[in-house]
Amino acid sequence: AIVEEEYLTVKETATLIGVSPSSIWQAIRENRLPCVTRYGRKLVIREDVEAYRQRTQPDGVKSKGRPRKKRE
């Protein structure tokens, strides 16, 4: 049996993870998040989104940007 994979747009992926679409595009460009081209659009497979989220946010907490600089 052929299993139909669930595809997400870049915008849907960004909303699901809690980051901006431009962050998703950057991850795709840097080969940190695989994507496929279907119907002339870049789509991300939901399983890959879940794996990416586990790698980037292992504790499940949304990132709050880069750490603050330490004052001296």
Short mmCIF file of C-alpha atoms in Angstrom, two decimals:
data_model
loop_
_atom_site.label_atom_id
_atom_site.label_comp_id
_atom_site.label_asym_id
_atom_site.label_seq_id
_atom_site.Cartn_x
_atom_site.Cartn_y
_atom_site.Cartn_z
CA ALA A 1 0.00 0.00 0.00
CA ILE A 2 1.24 3.47 -0.86
CA VAL A 3 1.17 5.84 2.09
CA GLU A 4 0.35 9.44 1.20
CA GLU A 5 2.69 11.73 3.12
CA GLU A 6 1.32 14.91 4.61
CA TYR A 7 2.90 18.03 3.14
CA LEU A 8 3.05 21.47 4.72
CA THR A 9 3.77 24.81 3.11
CA VAL A 10 6.63 26.93 4.40
CA LYS A 11 4.11 29.24 6.11
CA GLU A 12 2.31 26.31 7.78
CA THR A 13 5.65 24.88 8.89
CA ALA A 14 6.68 28.21 10.43
CA THR A 15 3.36 28.52 12.28
CA LEU A 16 3.62 24.96 13.60
CA ILE A 17 7.15 25.44 14.94
CA GLY A 18 6.61 29.03 16.11
CA VAL A 19 9.20 30.79 13.94
CA SER A 20 9.05 33.11 10.93
CA PRO A 21 8.72 31.79 7.37
CA SER A 22 12.10 33.35 6.59
CA SER A 23 13.67 31.14 9.28
CA ILE A 24 12.19 28.10 7.56
CA TRP A 25 13.50 29.25 4.17
CA GLN A 26 16.95 29.69 5.72
CA ALA A 27 16.83 26.18 7.20
CA ILE A 28 15.85 24.81 3.77
CA ARG A 29 18.68 26.71 2.03
CA GLU A 30 21.19 25.43 4.59
CA ASN A 31 19.93 21.84 4.14
CA ARG A 32 18.85 21.64 7.78
CA LEU A 33 15.23 21.04 6.75
CA PRO A 34 14.54 18.89 3.68
CA CYS A 35 11.79 19.88 1.27
CA VAL A 36 10.25 18.63 -1.95
CA THR A 37 8.84 20.49 -4.93
CA ARG A 38 5.25 19.55 -5.71
CA TYR A 39 2.89 21.44 -7.96
CA GLY A 40 5.55 24.13 -8.39
CA ARG A 41 5.74 24.81 -4.63
CA LYS A 42 8.29 23.96 -1.99
CA LEU A 43 6.65 21.68 0.56
CA VAL A 44 7.93 20.13 3.75
CA ILE A 45 6.93 16.65 4.91
CA ARG A 46 5.33 16.73 8.37
CA GLU A 47 7.66 13.98 9.69
CA ASP A 48 10.66 16.14 8.73
CA VAL A 49 9.11 19.11 10.54
CA GLU A 50 8.71 17.04 13.72
CA ALA A 51 12.31 15.79 13.47
CA TYR A 52 13.57 19.35 12.85
CA ARG A 53 11.64 20.64 15.86
CA GLN A 54 13.13 17.88 18.06
CA ARG A 55 16.66 18.82 16.92
CA THR A 56 16.22 22.56 17.36
CA GLN A 57 13.96 22.65 20.42
CA PRO A 58 14.70 19.44 22.33
CA ASP A 59 12.83 20.49 25.47
CA GLY A 60 9.75 21.52 23.49
CA VAL A 61 10.04 25.14 24.59
CA LYS A 62 9.84 27.83 21.93
CA SER A 63 13.17 29.58 21.44
CA LYS A 64 13.27 33.20 22.52
CA GLY A 65 16.02 34.27 20.13
CA ARG A 66 19.71 34.50 20.80
CA PRO A 67 21.05 34.70 24.34
CA ARG A 68 21.73 38.11 25.86
CA LYS A 69 25.27 39.41 25.98
CA LYS A 70 26.85 39.19 29.39
CA ARG A 71 27.62 42.51 31.00
CA GLU A 72 31.01 43.02 32.59
#
